């Protein structure tokens, strides 16, 4: 049990992208607090902790997402919270990126987040409670010329969360985003051994990359009743990356 985050015991959470990296760490943090977690992902993992179960999902498919939510409701009778962590990144600037890459990145990161939220929202509205956390990025807060589609999608997620919080607040449903900095996961593994990875770490005020669990703990907090008056915010979990411009001397 996680002694810091109480009140999650027996609650039911859906985590998209829950088979890897940050999504898996969110599932671990929630399960450690006694929650039931459905990890929905394109790919399966053998390493799900106790309290977690895997369901196959392509977040780009509205039909598959709606079917999954119906199944979870039929089985558990409730969904207390949603984490949207399914995401992909494609490096490319305006000239080098293809239209297909642009559409794919927007589809998974932005449309997928909207579809998952839409699928759980009517249940949460009926119950008059619920908490949704979208995993955005520091790349949605600051410009980056080499990752155009991803930055655009994540910036849109942050803005969508504010709009969803306005829509759902009067029903008692909270919607927030978290913007991680550089976190060691399979998505960033190619950076870890390169000089650019080290340089990226140095741009964080804490002079290191983060661990997935450091994001998972913040997500568990936002999903819990400890965050009962927090909605419509974007919380950077980025070792200070977005707080200051680091100048190399
Ligand atoms: N790692 C970082 O430094 C970092 C920083 C900021 C934001 N993020 C965001 O955090 C989230 C998780 O990323 P991660 O670093 O854990 O990467 P990851 O690759 O380890 O995990 C992403 C998961 O999403 C799943 N996924 C991809 N497309 C999907 C689809 N169409 N339907 C269902 N599942 C799908 C993948 O199978 C994978 O399991 C992403 O949204 C990412 O953009 C990561």
mmCIF file of C-alpha atoms and ligand atoms in Angstrom:
data_model
loop_
_atom_site.group_PDB
_atom_site.id
_atom_site.type_symbol
_atom_site.label_atom_id
_atom_site.label_comp_id
_atom_site.label_asym_id
_atom_site.label_seq_id
_atom_site.Cartn_x
_atom_site.Cartn_y
_atom_site.Cartn_z
ATOM 1 C CA UNK A 1 0.000 0.000 0.000
ATOM 2 C CA UNK A 2 1.114 3.535 -0.726
ATOM 3 C CA UNK A 3 0.658 5.258 2.657
ATOM 4 C CA UNK A 4 0.666 8.766 1.182
ATOM 5 C CA UNK A 5 -2.269 8.433 -1.192
ATOM 6 C CA UNK A 6 -5.245 7.132 0.723
ATOM 7 C CA UNK A 7 -8.793 6.654 -0.468
ATOM 8 C CA UNK A 8 -7.966 4.842 -3.720
ATOM 9 C CA UNK A 9 -8.721 1.467 -2.193
ATOM 10 C CA UNK A 10 -11.244 -0.464 -4.345
ATOM 11 C CA UNK A 11 -11.572 2.364 -6.843
ATOM 12 C CA UNK A 12 -11.432 1.456 -10.529
ATOM 13 C CA UNK A 13 -9.129 3.195 -13.007
ATOM 14 C CA UNK A 14 -8.573 2.919 -16.728
ATOM 15 C CA UNK A 15 -5.066 3.713 -17.993
ATOM 16 C CA UNK A 16 -4.477 3.961 -21.737
ATOM 17 C CA UNK A 17 -0.908 3.197 -22.754
ATOM 18 C CA UNK A 18 -0.805 1.263 -19.491
ATOM 19 C CA UNK A 19 1.554 -1.473 -20.700
ATOM 20 C CA UNK A 20 4.725 0.608 -20.768
ATOM 21 C CA UNK A 21 6.664 3.531 -19.338
ATOM 22 C CA UNK A 22 4.642 6.274 -17.691
ATOM 23 C CA UNK A 23 1.267 4.526 -18.114
ATOM 24 C CA UNK A 24 2.596 1.392 -16.460
ATOM 25 C CA UNK A 25 4.059 3.482 -13.622
ATOM 26 C CA UNK A 26 0.657 5.146 -13.132
ATOM 27 C CA UNK A 27 -0.946 1.695 -12.934
ATOM 28 C CA UNK A 28 1.694 0.598 -10.407
ATOM 29 C CA UNK A 29 1.136 3.673 -8.218
ATOM 30 C CA UNK A 30 -2.650 3.190 -8.274
ATOM 31 C CA UNK A 31 -2.485 -0.552 -7.638
ATOM 32 C CA UNK A 32 -0.044 0.050 -4.762
ATOM 33 C CA UNK A 33 -2.783 2.178 -3.193
ATOM 34 C CA UNK A 34 -5.251 -0.689 -3.454
ATOM 35 C CA UNK A 35 -7.045 0.276 -6.670
ATOM 36 C CA UNK A 36 -8.165 -1.969 -9.528
ATOM 37 C CA UNK A 37 -6.525 -0.869 -12.774
ATOM 38 C CA UNK A 38 -7.346 -1.764 -16.350
ATOM 39 C CA UNK A 39 -4.259 -1.209 -18.504
ATOM 40 C CA UNK A 40 -5.402 -0.660 -22.090
ATOM 41 C CA UNK A 41 -2.766 -0.737 -24.781
ATOM 42 C CA UNK A 42 -1.916 -1.885 -28.292
ATOM 43 C CA UNK A 43 0.821 -4.119 -26.911
ATOM 44 C CA UNK A 44 0.655 -6.533 -24.002
ATOM 45 C CA UNK A 45 3.175 -6.758 -21.170
ATOM 46 C CA UNK A 46 3.906 -9.714 -18.917
ATOM 47 C CA UNK A 47 4.916 -7.431 -16.051
ATOM 48 C CA UNK A 48 1.647 -5.999 -14.798
ATOM 49 C CA UNK A 49 1.528 -5.674 -11.034
ATOM 50 C CA UNK A 50 -1.106 -7.319 -8.857
ATOM 51 C CA UNK A 51 -4.409 -5.466 -9.110
ATOM 52 C CA UNK A 52 -3.865 -4.663 -12.799
ATOM 53 C CA UNK A 53 -5.328 -6.387 -15.833
ATOM 54 C CA UNK A 54 -4.539 -5.948 -19.515
ATOM 55 C CA UNK A 55 -7.052 -5.106 -22.244
ATOM 56 C CA UNK A 56 -6.148 -4.573 -25.878
ATOM 57 C CA UNK A 57 -7.060 -1.123 -27.185
ATOM 58 C CA UNK A 58 -6.248 1.138 -30.085
ATOM 59 C CA UNK A 59 -7.098 4.589 -28.743
ATOM 60 C CA UNK A 60 -7.726 5.776 -32.313
ATOM 61 C CA UNK A 61 -10.747 3.472 -32.581
ATOM 62 C CA UNK A 62 -13.937 4.971 -31.152
ATOM 63 C CA UNK A 63 -15.763 1.621 -31.375
ATOM 64 C CA UNK A 64 -13.008 -0.272 -29.529
ATOM 65 C CA UNK A 65 -12.774 2.437 -26.848
ATOM 66 C CA UNK A 66 -16.544 2.469 -26.253
ATOM 67 C CA UNK A 67 -16.649 -1.327 -26.106
ATOM 68 C CA UNK A 68 -13.815 -1.423 -23.574
ATOM 69 C CA UNK A 69 -15.498 1.146 -21.331
ATOM 70 C CA UNK A 70 -18.811 -0.778 -21.513
ATOM 71 C CA UNK A 71 -17.005 -4.004 -20.552
ATOM 72 C CA UNK A 72 -15.246 -2.389 -17.596
ATOM 73 C CA UNK A 73 -18.537 -0.906 -16.386
ATOM 74 C CA UNK A 74 -20.315 -4.260 -16.789
ATOM 75 C CA UNK A 75 -17.575 -5.960 -14.785
ATOM 76 C CA UNK A 76 -16.882 -3.428 -12.022
ATOM 77 C CA UNK A 77 -19.930 -1.133 -12.122
ATOM 78 C CA UNK A 78 -17.822 2.031 -11.965
ATOM 79 C CA UNK A 79 -14.877 3.921 -13.382
ATOM 80 C CA UNK A 80 -13.454 6.410 -10.902
ATOM 81 C CA UNK A 81 -10.655 7.754 -13.016
ATOM 82 C CA UNK A 82 -8.998 7.757 -16.411
ATOM 83 C CA UNK A 83 -5.342 8.293 -17.309
ATOM 84 C CA UNK A 84 -4.575 8.901 -20.991
ATOM 85 C CA UNK A 85 -0.944 7.939 -21.448
ATOM 86 C CA UNK A 86 -1.045 6.279 -24.886
ATOM 87 C CA UNK A 87 1.217 8.316 -27.103
ATOM 88 C CA UNK A 88 3.721 8.259 -29.920
ATOM 89 C CA UNK A 89 6.417 10.651 -31.056
ATOM 90 C CA UNK A 90 7.854 11.148 -34.560
ATOM 91 C CA UNK A 91 10.894 13.377 -34.946
ATOM 92 C CA UNK A 92 10.525 15.798 -37.826
ATOM 93 C CA UNK A 93 10.304 19.487 -38.682
ATOM 94 C CA UNK A 94 7.939 21.184 -41.112
ATOM 95 C CA UNK A 95 9.920 20.185 -44.192
ATOM 96 C CA UNK A 96 10.984 16.658 -43.265
ATOM 97 C CA UNK A 97 7.746 15.458 -41.693
ATOM 98 C CA UNK A 98 5.227 13.673 -43.907
ATOM 99 C CA UNK A 99 1.481 14.300 -43.856
ATOM 100 C CA UNK A 100 1.018 10.690 -42.742
ATOM 101 C CA UNK A 101 3.301 11.220 -39.713
ATOM 102 C CA UNK A 102 1.495 14.458 -38.818
ATOM 103 C CA UNK A 103 -1.903 12.760 -38.948
ATOM 104 C CA UNK A 104 -0.737 9.670 -37.056
ATOM 105 C CA UNK A 105 0.757 11.701 -34.184
ATOM 106 C CA UNK A 106 -2.334 13.912 -33.881
ATOM 107 C CA UNK A 107 -4.595 10.880 -34.106
ATOM 108 C CA UNK A 108 -2.977 8.941 -31.251
ATOM 109 C CA UNK A 109 -1.998 11.785 -28.903
ATOM 110 C CA UNK A 110 -4.900 14.194 -29.377
ATOM 111 C CA UNK A 111 -7.883 12.369 -30.883
ATOM 112 C CA UNK A 112 -7.141 9.265 -28.794
ATOM 113 C CA UNK A 113 -7.201 11.375 -25.609
ATOM 114 C CA UNK A 114 -10.516 12.927 -26.636
ATOM 115 C CA UNK A 115 -12.110 9.563 -27.501
ATOM 116 C CA UNK A 116 -11.112 7.918 -24.194
ATOM 117 C CA UNK A 117 -12.397 10.919 -22.271
ATOM 118 C CA UNK A 118 -15.656 10.954 -24.230
ATOM 119 C CA UNK A 119 -16.167 7.256 -23.549
ATOM 120 C CA UNK A 120 -15.952 7.625 -19.731
ATOM 121 C CA UNK A 121 -17.495 11.081 -19.372
ATOM 122 C CA UNK A 122 -21.196 10.183 -19.503
ATOM 123 C CA UNK A 123 -20.763 7.562 -16.755
ATOM 124 C CA UNK A 124 -18.814 10.045 -14.605
ATOM 125 C CA UNK A 125 -21.393 12.786 -15.191
ATOM 126 C CA UNK A 126 -24.189 10.435 -14.120
ATOM 127 C CA UNK A 127 -22.319 9.533 -10.939
ATOM 128 C CA UNK A 128 -21.457 13.174 -10.280
ATOM 129 C CA UNK A 129 -17.793 12.338 -9.748
ATOM 130 C CA UNK A 130 -14.663 11.291 -11.561
ATOM 131 C CA UNK A 131 -11.125 12.406 -12.281
ATOM 132 C CA UNK A 132 -9.288 12.422 -15.588
ATOM 133 C CA UNK A 133 -5.561 13.003 -16.069
ATOM 134 C CA UNK A 134 -4.128 13.463 -19.556
ATOM 135 C CA UNK A 135 -0.400 12.962 -20.047
ATOM 136 C CA UNK A 136 0.732 15.970 -22.083
ATOM 137 C CA UNK A 137 4.385 17.101 -22.267
ATOM 138 C CA UNK A 138 6.779 20.000 -21.782
ATOM 139 C CA UNK A 139 6.818 19.839 -25.585
ATOM 140 C CA UNK A 140 3.221 21.047 -25.455
ATOM 141 C CA UNK A 141 4.278 24.076 -23.393
ATOM 142 C CA UNK A 142 7.356 25.213 -25.324
ATOM 143 C CA UNK A 143 8.248 25.288 -29.004
ATOM 144 C CA UNK A 144 10.572 22.680 -30.469
ATOM 145 C CA UNK A 145 11.355 22.814 -34.188
ATOM 146 C CA UNK A 146 12.296 19.152 -34.548
ATOM 147 C CA UNK A 147 9.119 17.566 -33.229
ATOM 148 C CA UNK A 148 6.377 19.612 -34.857
ATOM 149 C CA UNK A 149 3.440 17.212 -34.842
ATOM 150 C CA UNK A 150 4.107 16.006 -31.285
ATOM 151 C CA UNK A 151 4.446 19.551 -29.883
ATOM 152 C CA UNK A 152 1.248 20.584 -31.647
ATOM 153 C CA UNK A 153 -0.666 17.556 -30.363
ATOM 154 C CA UNK A 154 0.516 17.980 -26.768
ATOM 155 C CA UNK A 155 -0.195 21.726 -26.781
ATOM 156 C CA UNK A 156 -3.694 20.913 -27.977
ATOM 157 C CA UNK A 157 -4.109 18.315 -25.215
ATOM 158 C CA UNK A 158 -3.292 20.968 -22.583
ATOM 159 C CA UNK A 159 -5.877 23.325 -24.072
ATOM 160 C CA UNK A 160 -8.429 20.536 -24.528
ATOM 161 C CA UNK A 161 -8.091 19.697 -20.828
ATOM 162 C CA UNK A 162 -9.011 23.268 -19.866
ATOM 163 C CA UNK A 163 -12.075 23.085 -22.108
ATOM 164 C CA UNK A 164 -13.067 19.661 -20.765
ATOM 165 C CA UNK A 165 -12.660 20.917 -17.194
ATOM 166 C CA UNK A 166 -15.067 23.764 -18.060
ATOM 167 C CA UNK A 167 -17.532 21.310 -19.593
ATOM 168 C CA UNK A 168 -17.452 18.695 -16.822
ATOM 169 C CA UNK A 169 -16.777 20.754 -13.677
ATOM 170 C CA UNK A 170 -20.429 21.372 -12.827
ATOM 171 C CA UNK A 171 -20.954 17.579 -12.813
ATOM 172 C CA UNK A 172 -18.203 17.084 -10.221
ATOM 173 C CA UNK A 173 -15.756 15.663 -12.767
ATOM 174 C CA UNK A 174 -12.179 17.003 -12.584
ATOM 175 C CA UNK A 175 -9.883 17.103 -15.629
ATOM 176 C CA UNK A 176 -6.161 17.916 -15.427
ATOM 177 C CA UNK A 177 -3.008 17.321 -17.417
ATOM 178 C CA UNK A 178 0.524 16.480 -16.411
ATOM 179 C CA UNK A 179 3.465 17.589 -18.518
ATOM 180 C CA UNK A 180 6.460 15.360 -17.919
ATOM 181 C CA UNK A 181 10.003 16.426 -18.728
ATOM 182 C CA UNK A 182 12.556 13.905 -19.976
ATOM 183 C CA UNK A 183 11.558 10.593 -18.391
ATOM 184 C CA UNK A 184 13.472 7.346 -18.901
ATOM 185 C CA UNK A 185 11.025 5.078 -20.761
ATOM 186 C CA UNK A 186 11.097 2.963 -23.925
ATOM 187 C CA UNK A 187 9.955 6.069 -25.857
ATOM 188 C CA UNK A 188 13.131 7.960 -24.961
ATOM 189 C CA UNK A 189 15.543 5.004 -24.836
ATOM 190 C CA UNK A 190 17.251 6.126 -28.044
ATOM 191 C CA UNK A 191 18.272 9.401 -26.328
ATOM 192 C CA UNK A 192 19.729 7.853 -23.221
ATOM 193 C CA UNK A 193 23.138 6.943 -24.639
ATOM 194 C CA UNK A 194 23.559 9.993 -26.902
ATOM 195 C CA UNK A 195 25.204 13.364 -26.111
ATOM 196 C CA UNK A 196 21.872 15.027 -26.874
ATOM 197 C CA UNK A 197 20.301 13.001 -24.048
ATOM 198 C CA UNK A 198 22.908 14.275 -21.584
ATOM 199 C CA UNK A 199 22.414 17.836 -22.843
ATOM 200 C CA UNK A 200 18.647 17.456 -22.423
ATOM 201 C CA UNK A 201 19.149 16.256 -18.830
ATOM 202 C CA UNK A 202 21.271 19.350 -18.097
ATOM 203 C CA UNK A 203 18.348 21.579 -19.149
ATOM 204 C CA UNK A 204 16.352 20.254 -16.182
ATOM 205 C CA UNK A 205 17.027 22.277 -13.025
ATOM 206 C CA UNK A 206 17.522 19.030 -11.099
ATOM 207 C CA UNK A 207 20.208 17.996 -13.657
ATOM 208 C CA UNK A 208 18.756 14.600 -14.365
ATOM 209 C CA UNK A 209 15.983 12.827 -16.219
ATOM 210 C CA UNK A 210 12.970 11.633 -14.264
ATOM 211 C CA UNK A 211 11.762 8.132 -13.531
ATOM 212 C CA UNK A 212 8.290 6.949 -14.617
ATOM 213 C CA UNK A 213 7.285 6.445 -10.964
ATOM 214 C CA UNK A 214 7.816 10.169 -10.301
ATOM 215 C CA UNK A 215 5.067 10.870 -12.850
ATOM 216 C CA UNK A 216 2.922 7.977 -11.616
ATOM 217 C CA UNK A 217 2.884 9.359 -8.073
ATOM 218 C CA UNK A 218 1.763 12.803 -9.283
ATOM 219 C CA UNK A 219 -0.982 11.204 -11.379
ATOM 220 C CA UNK A 220 -2.191 9.138 -8.408
ATOM 221 C CA UNK A 221 -2.354 12.341 -6.342
ATOM 222 C CA UNK A 222 -4.440 14.151 -8.991
ATOM 223 C CA UNK A 223 -6.792 11.171 -9.239
ATOM 224 C CA UNK A 224 -7.257 11.010 -5.478
ATOM 225 C CA UNK A 225 -9.557 13.031 -3.234
ATOM 226 C CA UNK A 226 -6.459 14.846 -1.938
ATOM 227 C CA UNK A 227 -6.769 16.854 -5.180
ATOM 228 C CA UNK A 228 -10.534 17.398 -4.783
ATOM 229 C CA UNK A 229 -10.388 21.165 -5.566
ATOM 230 C CA UNK A 230 -7.927 20.927 -8.461
ATOM 231 C CA UNK A 231 -9.261 20.997 -12.001
ATOM 232 C CA UNK A 232 -8.239 22.546 -15.309
ATOM 233 C CA UNK A 233 -4.535 22.695 -14.444
ATOM 234 C CA UNK A 234 -1.465 21.544 -16.305
ATOM 235 C CA UNK A 235 1.107 20.303 -13.783
ATOM 236 C CA UNK A 236 4.684 20.088 -15.061
ATOM 237 C CA UNK A 237 6.515 17.102 -13.581
ATOM 238 C CA UNK A 238 9.733 18.083 -15.215
ATOM 239 C CA UNK A 239 12.520 18.653 -12.679
ATOM 240 C CA UNK A 240 12.126 22.387 -13.290
ATOM 241 C CA UNK A 241 12.639 22.238 -17.071
ATOM 242 C CA UNK A 242 9.823 24.681 -17.830
ATOM 243 C CA UNK A 243 10.588 26.993 -14.898
ATOM 244 C CA UNK A 244 13.768 28.609 -16.177
ATOM 245 C CA UNK A 245 15.977 28.971 -19.233
ATOM 246 C CA UNK A 246 19.195 27.102 -18.490
ATOM 247 C CA UNK A 247 22.243 28.812 -19.959
ATOM 248 C CA UNK A 248 25.331 26.678 -20.536
ATOM 249 C CA UNK A 249 28.492 28.367 -19.168
HETATM 250 N N1 LIG B 1 9.105 9.643 -21.770
HETATM 251 C C1 LIG B 1 9.109 10.960 -21.788
HETATM 252 O O1 LIG B 1 10.150 11.627 -21.658
HETATM 253 C C2 LIG B 1 7.803 11.704 -21.979
HETATM 254 C C3 LIG B 1 7.815 13.084 -21.754
HETATM 255 C C4 LIG B 1 6.640 13.791 -21.900
HETATM 256 C C5 LIG B 1 5.467 13.143 -22.238
HETATM 257 N N2 LIG B 1 5.486 11.788 -22.453
HETATM 258 C C6 LIG B 1 4.217 11.171 -22.789
HETATM 259 O O2 LIG B 1 3.932 10.164 -21.852
HETATM 260 C C7 LIG B 1 3.091 9.187 -22.446
HETATM 261 C C8 LIG B 1 3.696 7.819 -22.230
HETATM 262 O O3 LIG B 1 4.933 7.751 -22.917
HETATM 263 P P1 LIG B 1 6.122 6.805 -22.459
HETATM 264 O O4 LIG B 1 7.343 7.627 -22.410
HETATM 265 O O5 LIG B 1 5.691 6.033 -21.293
HETATM 266 O O6 LIG B 1 6.251 5.916 -23.770
HETATM 267 P P2 LIG B 1 6.070 4.349 -23.995
HETATM 268 O O7 LIG B 1 6.356 4.161 -25.439
HETATM 269 O O8 LIG B 1 6.845 3.590 -22.983
HETATM 270 O O9 LIG B 1 4.511 4.103 -23.711
HETATM 271 C C9 LIG B 1 3.520 4.509 -24.604
HETATM 272 C C10 LIG B 1 2.486 3.403 -24.675
HETATM 273 O O10 LIG B 1 1.422 3.865 -25.512
HETATM 274 C C11 LIG B 1 1.003 2.740 -26.278
HETATM 275 N N3 LIG B 1 0.312 3.181 -27.495
HETATM 276 C C12 LIG B 1 0.831 3.815 -28.571
HETATM 277 N N4 LIG B 1 -0.121 4.002 -29.503
HETATM 278 C C13 LIG B 1 -1.265 3.470 -28.998
HETATM 279 C C14 LIG B 1 -2.582 3.338 -29.488
HETATM 280 N N5 LIG B 1 -2.924 3.779 -30.714
HETATM 281 N N6 LIG B 1 -3.513 2.749 -28.702
HETATM 282 C C15 LIG B 1 -3.178 2.268 -27.478
HETATM 283 N N7 LIG B 1 -1.941 2.347 -26.964
HETATM 284 C C16 LIG B 1 -0.994 2.945 -27.715
HETATM 285 C C17 LIG B 1 2.285 1.988 -26.615
HETATM 286 O O11 LIG B 1 2.017 0.651 -27.009
HETATM 287 C C18 LIG B 1 3.033 2.090 -25.298
HETATM 288 O O12 LIG B 1 2.770 0.993 -24.457
HETATM 289 C C19 LIG B 1 2.977 9.558 -23.925
HETATM 290 O O13 LIG B 1 1.767 10.242 -24.143
HETATM 291 C C20 LIG B 1 4.156 10.472 -24.131
HETATM 292 O O14 LIG B 1 3.948 11.354 -25.191
HETATM 293 C C21 LIG B 1 6.623 11.062 -22.324
#
